[in-house]
Amino acid sequence: MKHKVNTGRFDGTRGARPVAAGSMTVGGTPAARPAAGGAAVDTTSAERRDWPAVGVVIPTRNRPELLRKALDAVRAQDYPGPLRVIVVFDQAEPDLQLATADHRPVLVLANWRQVGLAGARNTGIAALDTELVAFCDDDDVWHPSKLRRQVDALVRTPDAEFATCAIEVEFEGVGHPRLAGTDAVTVEHLARSRMSMLHSSGFLARREALLESGVIGPVSEDAPGSQNEDWDLLLRAARRHPIVHVDEPLVRVLWGRSSFYAYEYSTKISSLRWMMARHPEISGCRPGAARVYGQLACWSAAAGDKRQAWRWTRETVRNNWREPRAAIALAALTGAVKVETVLTALHRRGHGI
């Protein structure tokens, strides 16, 4: 069904004086210090006169309860500057009751671009007029200081165009922090590893860089099944400048069977091959290539395609015989274990294949 949508843009004010901040902690570390009069002052806010306007894009599809939690967490940010939200409904009827016009307005739109997650994000980017744009999936929740910490890190690096943060993976009610161990992410990092702690719900970028005419470009809408488009975006951003990273778990990411893509093995295979063709840096890094070939072997085995599973297992071992995904694929091929069983066990530890 076609939806009539408002393609107007938010009119974003570029700066705002920081508000007074009370005492709080982030990751167990105090983020405020006493001022001369005894009141707590946020030291990060006090050092910055103007905070850029930020627009947050939340794509959603048939998850109303999770969406409200994600939206509430975004609007509850302690960010001192202008903040607005666009909720983009993909393949679903927009819930116009979510729209608000208060100090942190919410605009509700239908995806007018390519069906899927990438098109929904690009719809939101195009409808904004803010200096910065951030993404949040409809089943994830931000820490209250997430945006402030990231914006501060990004603007302290004038040439940087993209920022990320670490995450806490929640699976079956248990949380697992995933840290990167660095404050700058390069192409070399991303060719060797997908770095799953760099989740799309932690992305923050200069909005103009993500436009059609931007230096990075929009989210790729031709990624098979809207998978791995976030890895692609990270690589394109890192080619321009190392990505600024706040290595604290400022986003809680929900893993589980609620994902629309959890067991779509053919799509996983297609998207990985799309990435290899698009980014020669991956095949040029033997450990990175082995990791992807190992994933292809596992997903092929899970899909019942033994011929391709054997092929990708051989490629994995040829590039890096220590790659553990080769062993998983071999175990699945011999019937010793199912890929789904391994995947569930890894998810319980906050990891994936």
CSV table of C-alpha atoms in Angstrom, one decimal:
chain,number,residue,atom,x,y,z
A,1,MET,CA,0.0,0.0,0.0
A,2,LYS,CA,1.3,3.4,-0.9
A,3,HIS,CA,1.4,6.1,1.8
A,4,LYS,CA,1.2,9.7,1.3
A,5,VAL,CA,4.1,11.2,3.1
A,6,ASN,CA,5.3,14.6,4.1
A,7,THR,CA,8.7,15.2,2.5
A,8,GLY,CA,9.3,18.4,4.4
A,9,ARG,CA,12.4,18.8,6.4
A,10,PHE,CA,13.1,19.6,10.0
A,11,ASP,CA,14.5,23.1,10.3
A,12,GLY,CA,17.5,22.5,12.6
A,13,THR,CA,19.0,25.3,14.7
A,14,ARG,CA,22.8,24.8,14.6
A,15,GLY,CA,23.7,25.5,18.2
A,16,ALA,CA,22.5,25.8,21.7
A,17,ARG,CA,24.1,26.8,25.0
A,18,PRO,CA,24.5,23.8,27.3
A,19,VAL,CA,22.0,23.3,30.1
A,20,ALA,CA,23.0,22.9,33.7
A,21,ALA,CA,23.8,19.3,34.4
A,22,GLY,CA,23.5,17.5,37.7
A,23,SER,CA,25.7,14.8,39.1
A,24,MET,CA,25.7,11.5,37.2
A,25,THR,CA,28.0,8.6,36.4
A,26,VAL,CA,28.9,7.0,33.1
A,27,GLY,CA,30.4,3.6,33.3
A,28,GLY,CA,31.0,4.1,37.0
A,29,THR,CA,33.0,7.2,36.5
A,30,PRO,CA,31.7,10.6,37.8
A,31,ALA,CA,30.9,12.9,34.9
A,32,ALA,CA,30.4,16.1,37.1
A,33,ARG,CA,32.6,18.2,39.4
A,34,PRO,CA,31.5,20.7,42.1
A,35,ALA,CA,31.4,24.3,41.0
A,36,ALA,CA,32.5,27.2,43.2
A,37,GLY,CA,29.0,27.5,44.6
A,38,GLY,CA,28.7,23.8,45.4
A,39,ALA,CA,26.4,23.0,42.4
A,40,ALA,CA,27.5,20.1,40.1
A,41,VAL,CA,28.7,21.1,36.7
A,42,ASP,CA,29.1,18.7,33.8
A,43,THR,CA,32.7,19.3,32.7
A,44,THR,CA,32.2,18.2,29.2
A,45,SER,CA,29.2,20.6,28.7
A,46,ALA,CA,31.0,23.4,30.4
A,47,GLU,CA,33.9,23.2,27.9
A,48,ARG,CA,31.6,23.6,24.9
A,49,ARG,CA,29.6,26.7,24.2
A,50,ASP,CA,27.7,25.5,21.2
A,51,TRP,CA,26.3,22.0,20.6
A,52,PRO,CA,25.3,21.1,17.0
A,53,ALA,CA,21.7,20.1,16.2
A,54,VAL,CA,21.3,16.3,15.9
A,55,GLY,CA,18.6,14.4,14.1
A,56,VAL,CA,18.0,10.8,15.0
A,57,VAL,CA,16.6,8.3,12.4
A,58,ILE,CA,14.7,5.3,13.8
A,59,PRO,CA,13.6,2.8,11.1
A,60,THR,CA,10.9,0.5,12.2
A,61,ARG,CA,8.7,-2.4,11.1
A,62,ASN,CA,6.0,-4.1,13.2
A,63,ARG,CA,7.7,-3.8,16.6
A,64,PRO,CA,5.6,-1.2,18.4
A,65,GLU,CA,6.5,-2.0,22.0
A,66,LEU,CA,10.2,-2.1,21.3
A,67,LEU,CA,10.0,1.0,19.2
A,68,ARG,CA,8.5,3.0,22.1
A,69,LYS,CA,11.4,1.9,24.4
A,70,ALA,CA,13.9,3.0,21.7
A,71,LEU,CA,12.2,6.3,21.2
A,72,ASP,CA,11.9,7.1,24.9
A,73,ALA,CA,15.6,6.4,25.4
A,74,VAL,CA,16.5,8.7,22.5
A,75,ARG,CA,14.3,11.6,23.8
A,76,ALA,CA,15.7,11.1,27.3
A,77,GLN,CA,19.2,11.9,26.3
A,78,ASP,CA,21.1,14.3,28.4
A,79,TYR,CA,22.4,16.0,25.3
A,80,PRO,CA,22.4,19.8,25.8
A,81,GLY,CA,21.8,20.8,22.1
A,82,PRO,CA,18.8,20.6,19.8
A,83,LEU,CA,17.6,17.1,19.2
A,84,ARG,CA,14.9,15.8,16.9
A,85,VAL,CA,13.7,12.4,15.8
A,86,ILE,CA,12.3,10.9,12.6
A,87,VAL,CA,10.6,7.5,12.9
A,88,VAL,CA,10.5,5.9,9.4
A,89,PHE,CA,8.0,3.1,8.9
A,90,ASP,CA,9.2,0.4,6.4
A,91,GLN,CA,6.6,-1.9,5.0
A,92,ALA,CA,4.2,-1.0,7.7
A,93,GLU,CA,1.4,1.6,8.4
A,94,PRO,CA,2.9,4.7,10.1
A,95,ASP,CA,1.7,5.3,13.6
A,96,LEU,CA,1.0,9.0,13.5
A,97,GLN,CA,0.3,9.1,17.2
A,98,LEU,CA,4.0,8.9,17.9
A,99,ALA,CA,4.5,12.4,16.3
A,100,THR,CA,5.1,15.3,18.8
A,101,ALA,CA,5.9,19.0,18.4
A,102,ASP,CA,7.5,19.7,21.8
A,103,HIS,CA,11.1,20.7,22.5
A,104,ARG,CA,12.3,17.3,21.1
A,105,PRO,CA,10.0,16.9,18.2
A,106,VAL,CA,9.2,13.6,16.5
A,107,LEU,CA,8.2,13.3,12.8
A,108,VAL,CA,6.6,10.1,11.5
A,109,LEU,CA,7.2,9.1,7.9
A,110,ALA,CA,6.7,6.2,5.6
A,111,ASN,CA,9.8,4.9,3.7
A,112,TRP,CA,9.5,6.5,0.2
A,113,ARG,CA,12.8,5.0,-1.1
A,114,GLN,CA,13.9,1.4,-1.7
A,115,VAL,CA,12.0,-1.0,0.6
A,116,GLY,CA,14.2,-2.1,3.5
A,117,LEU,CA,16.4,-0.8,6.3
A,118,ALA,CA,18.8,1.2,4.1
A,119,GLY,CA,16.0,3.0,2.2
A,120,ALA,CA,14.3,3.8,5.5
A,121,ARG,CA,17.5,5.3,6.9
A,122,ASN,CA,18.0,7.4,3.7
A,123,THR,CA,14.4,8.6,3.9
A,124,GLY,CA,15.2,10.0,7.4
A,125,ILE,CA,18.5,11.5,6.4
A,126,ALA,CA,16.9,13.3,3.5
A,127,ALA,CA,14.1,14.7,5.7
A,128,LEU,CA,16.5,16.2,8.2
A,129,ASP,CA,18.2,19.6,8.2
A,130,THR,CA,20.5,19.1,11.2
A,131,GLU,CA,24.3,19.2,11.2
A,132,LEU,CA,24.6,15.7,12.6
A,133,VAL,CA,22.6,12.5,12.1
A,134,ALA,CA,22.5,9.4,14.3
A,135,PHE,CA,20.9,6.0,13.8
A,136,CYS,CA,19.0,3.9,16.3
A,137,ASP,CA,17.3,0.6,15.4
A,138,ASP,CA,13.8,0.1,16.8
A,139,ASP,CA,14.8,-2.8,19.1
A,140,ASP,CA,17.9,-1.1,20.7
A,141,VAL,CA,18.2,1.3,23.6
A,142,TRP,CA,20.7,4.2,24.1
A,143,HIS,CA,22.5,5.0,27.4
A,144,PRO,CA,21.3,8.5,28.6
A,145,SER,CA,24.8,10.0,27.9
A,146,LYS,CA,25.4,8.3,24.6
A,147,LEU,CA,24.8,11.2,22.3
A,148,ARG,CA,26.6,13.8,24.4
A,149,ARG,CA,29.7,11.6,24.7
A,150,GLN,CA,29.8,10.9,21.0
A,151,VAL,CA,29.2,14.4,19.8
A,152,ASP,CA,31.9,15.7,22.1
A,153,ALA,CA,34.4,13.2,20.7
A,154,LEU,CA,33.4,13.9,17.1
A,155,VAL,CA,33.7,17.7,17.3
A,156,ARG,CA,37.0,17.4,19.1
A,157,THR,CA,38.3,15.9,15.8
A,158,PRO,CA,37.5,18.6,13.2
A,159,ASP,CA,38.4,16.5,10.1
A,160,ALA,CA,36.4,13.5,11.3
A,161,GLU,CA,33.0,12.8,9.7
A,162,PHE,CA,31.9,9.6,11.4
A,163,ALA,CA,31.7,8.3,15.0
A,164,THR,CA,30.8,5.1,16.7
A,165,CYS,CA,30.6,3.6,20.2
A,166,ALA,CA,30.8,0.2,21.9
A,167,ILE,CA,27.7,-1.8,22.7
A,168,GLU,CA,26.2,-4.1,25.3
A,169,VAL,CA,24.7,-7.2,23.6
A,170,GLU,CA,21.6,-8.5,25.4
A,171,PHE,CA,20.6,-12.1,24.6
A,172,GLU,CA,18.0,-14.0,26.7
A,173,GLY,CA,18.1,-11.3,29.3
A,174,VAL,CA,21.9,-11.3,29.9
A,175,GLY,CA,24.1,-8.4,28.9
A,176,HIS,CA,27.6,-8.7,27.4
A,177,PRO,CA,29.8,-5.6,26.8
A,178,ARG,CA,31.6,-5.6,23.4
A,179,LEU,CA,34.5,-3.2,23.3
A,180,ALA,CA,36.8,-2.4,20.4
A,181,GLY,CA,40.0,-1.6,22.3
A,182,THR,CA,40.7,1.6,20.3
A,183,ASP,CA,39.5,5.2,20.0
A,184,ALA,CA,40.1,5.3,16.2
A,185,VAL,CA,38.9,2.8,13.6
A,186,THR,CA,40.7,2.4,10.3
A,187,VAL,CA,40.1,0.6,7.0
A,188,GLU,CA,42.7,-2.0,8.2
A,189,HIS,CA,40.6,-2.7,11.3
A,190,LEU,CA,37.5,-3.2,9.2
A,191,ALA,CA,39.1,-5.3,6.5
A,192,ARG,CA,40.4,-7.7,9.1
A,193,SER,CA,37.2,-7.9,11.2
A,194,ARG,CA,33.6,-6.7,10.9
A,195,MET,CA,34.0,-5.3,14.4
A,196,SER,CA,30.5,-6.2,15.4
A,197,MET,CA,30.7,-3.8,18.4
A,198,LEU,CA,30.4,-1.0,15.8
A,199,HIS,CA,26.7,-1.4,15.6
A,200,SER,CA,24.5,0.8,13.4
A,201,SER,CA,22.6,2.0,16.5
A,202,GLY,CA,25.9,3.6,17.6
A,203,PHE,CA,26.5,5.5,14.3
A,204,LEU,CA,26.8,9.3,14.3
A,205,ALA,CA,27.8,11.3,11.2
A,206,ARG,CA,27.9,14.7,9.7
A,207,ARG,CA,24.6,14.6,7.8
A,208,GLU,CA,25.8,16.3,4.6
A,209,ALA,CA,28.5,13.6,4.2
A,210,LEU,CA,25.7,11.0,3.9
A,211,LEU,CA,23.6,12.7,1.2
A,212,GLU,CA,23.6,11.6,-2.4
A,213,SER,CA,26.2,14.3,-3.2
A,214,GLY,CA,28.1,13.7,0.1
A,215,VAL,CA,31.7,12.7,0.4
A,216,ILE,CA,30.7,9.3,2.0
A,217,GLY,CA,27.3,8.9,0.3
A,218,PRO,CA,24.0,7.4,1.5
A,219,VAL,CA,23.4,4.0,3.0
A,220,SER,CA,23.7,1.5,0.2
A,221,GLU,CA,20.2,0.4,-0.9
A,222,ASP,CA,21.5,-2.4,-3.2
A,223,ALA,CA,22.9,-4.5,-0.4
A,224,PRO,CA,21.1,-7.9,-0.6
A,225,GLY,CA,18.4,-8.1,2.0
A,226,SER,CA,19.7,-4.8,3.6
A,227,GLN,CA,22.4,-6.8,5.3
A,228,ASN,CA,26.1,-5.7,5.7
A,229,GLU,CA,25.1,-2.2,4.5
A,230,ASP,CA,26.4,-0.9,7.9
A,231,TRP,CA,29.8,-2.6,7.3
A,232,ASP,CA,29.9,-1.1,3.9
A,233,LEU,CA,29.2,2.4,5.3
A,234,LEU,CA,31.9,2.0,7.9
A,235,LEU,CA,34.5,1.1,5.3
A,236,ARG,CA,33.5,4.0,3.1
A,237,ALA,CA,33.7,6.4,6.0
A,238,ALA,CA,37.1,5.0,7.2
A,239,ARG,CA,38.6,5.5,3.8
A,240,ARG,CA,38.0,9.2,4.2
A,241,HIS,CA,39.3,9.6,7.8
A,242,PRO,CA,39.7,7.2,10.8
A,243,ILE,CA,36.4,6.8,12.5
A,244,VAL,CA,36.1,8.4,16.0
A,245,HIS,CA,35.2,5.7,18.5
A,246,VAL,CA,34.0,6.0,22.1
A,247,ASP,CA,34.9,2.7,23.5
A,248,GLU,CA,32.2,2.4,26.2
A,249,PRO,CA,29.0,0.4,25.9
A,250,LEU,CA,26.6,3.3,25.3
A,251,VAL,CA,24.0,1.2,23.3
A,252,ARG,CA,22.1,-1.9,24.5
A,253,VAL,CA,21.6,-4.1,21.4
A,254,LEU,CA,19.0,-6.8,21.6
A,255,TRP,CA,20.0,-10.1,19.9
A,256,GLY,CA,17.6,-12.9,19.3
A,257,ARG,CA,14.9,-14.4,17.1
A,258,SER,CA,13.2,-11.0,16.9
A,259,SER,CA,15.6,-10.1,14.1
A,260,PHE,CA,14.1,-10.3,10.7
A,261,TYR,CA,17.3,-11.7,9.3
A,262,ALA,CA,18.4,-14.2,12.0
A,263,TYR,CA,18.1,-17.3,9.8
A,264,GLU,CA,17.9,-16.0,6.2
A,265,TYR,CA,21.0,-17.9,5.1
A,266,SER,CA,20.8,-17.2,1.4
A,267,THR,CA,20.6,-13.5,2.1
A,268,LYS,CA,23.6,-13.7,4.4
A,269,ILE,CA,25.6,-15.4,1.7
A,270,SER,CA,24.6,-12.9,-1.0
A,271,SER,CA,25.4,-9.9,1.2
A,272,LEU,CA,28.9,-11.3,2.1
A,273,ARG,CA,29.7,-11.9,-1.6
A,274,TRP,CA,28.4,-8.4,-2.3
A,275,MET,CA,30.8,-7.0,0.3
A,276,MET,CA,33.8,-9.0,-1.1
A,277,ALA,CA,33.1,-7.6,-4.6
A,278,ARG,CA,32.7,-4.1,-3.4
A,279,HIS,CA,35.7,-3.9,-1.0
A,280,PRO,CA,38.9,-5.4,-2.3
A,281,GLU,CA,40.5,-4.5,1.0
A,282,ILE,CA,38.8,-7.6,2.5
A,283,SER,CA,40.2,-10.1,0.1
A,284,GLY,CA,43.5,-8.4,0.3
A,285,CYS,CA,43.7,-9.2,4.1
A,286,ARG,CA,44.2,-12.9,4.5
A,287,PRO,CA,42.8,-13.1,8.0
A,288,GLY,CA,39.8,-10.9,7.0
A,289,ALA,CA,39.2,-12.9,3.8
A,290,ALA,CA,39.4,-16.2,5.9
A,291,ARG,CA,36.8,-14.8,8.3
A,292,VAL,CA,34.3,-14.1,5.5
A,293,TYR,CA,35.0,-17.4,3.7
A,294,GLY,CA,34.4,-19.1,7.0
A,295,GLN,CA,31.1,-17.4,7.4
A,296,LEU,CA,30.1,-18.3,3.8
A,297,ALA,CA,31.0,-21.9,4.6
A,298,CYS,CA,28.9,-21.9,7.8
A,299,TRP,CA,25.9,-20.3,6.2
A,300,SER,CA,26.1,-22.6,3.1
A,301,ALA,CA,26.2,-25.6,5.5
A,302,ALA,CA,23.2,-24.3,7.4
A,303,ALA,CA,21.3,-23.8,4.1
A,304,GLY,CA,22.1,-27.4,3.1
A,305,ASP,CA,24.4,-26.5,0.2
A,306,LYS,CA,27.2,-28.9,0.9
A,307,ARG,CA,29.1,-28.3,-2.3
A,308,GLN,CA,29.5,-24.6,-1.6
A,309,ALA,CA,30.2,-25.2,2.0
A,310,TRP,CA,33.1,-27.5,1.1
A,311,ARG,CA,34.3,-24.8,-1.4
A,312,TRP,CA,34.3,-22.0,1.1
A,313,THR,CA,35.9,-24.2,3.8
A,314,ARG,CA,38.8,-24.9,1.5
A,315,GLU,CA,39.2,-21.1,0.8
A,316,THR,CA,39.1,-20.4,4.6
A,317,VAL,CA,41.9,-22.8,5.4
A,318,ARG,CA,43.9,-21.6,2.4
A,319,ASN,CA,43.9,-18.1,3.7
A,320,ASN,CA,44.1,-18.8,7.5
A,321,TRP,CA,44.2,-22.4,8.8
A,322,ARG,CA,43.6,-21.1,12.3
A,323,GLU,CA,40.2,-19.5,11.4
A,324,PRO,CA,37.7,-21.2,13.8
A,325,ARG,CA,34.8,-20.9,11.4
A,326,ALA,CA,36.3,-23.6,9.2
A,327,ALA,CA,36.0,-26.0,12.1
A,328,ILE,CA,32.3,-25.0,12.7
A,329,ALA,CA,31.6,-25.6,9.0
A,330,LEU,CA,33.3,-28.9,9.0
A,331,ALA,CA,31.4,-30.0,12.1
A,332,ALA,CA,28.1,-29.0,10.4
A,333,LEU,CA,29.0,-30.8,7.2
A,334,THR,CA,29.7,-34.0,9.0
A,335,GLY,CA,26.5,-33.8,11.0
A,336,ALA,CA,28.3,-33.4,14.3
A,337,VAL,CA,26.5,-30.2,15.2
A,338,LYS,CA,24.0,-27.8,13.7
A,339,VAL,CA,25.1,-24.2,12.8
A,340,GLU,CA,22.0,-22.9,14.7
A,341,THR,CA,23.2,-24.7,17.9
A,342,VAL,CA,26.6,-23.1,17.6
A,343,LEU,CA,25.1,-19.7,16.8
A,344,THR,CA,22.8,-19.8,19.9
A,345,ALA,CA,25.7,-20.8,22.1
A,346,LEU,CA,27.8,-17.9,20.8
A,347,HIS,CA,24.9,-15.5,21.2
A,348,ARG,CA,24.7,-16.4,24.9
A,349,ARG,CA,28.2,-15.0,25.2
A,350,GLY,CA,27.5,-11.9,23.2
A,351,HIS,CA,29.2,-13.2,20.0
A,352,GLY,CA,28.1,-14.4,16.6
A,353,ILE,CA,29.5,-16.4,13.7
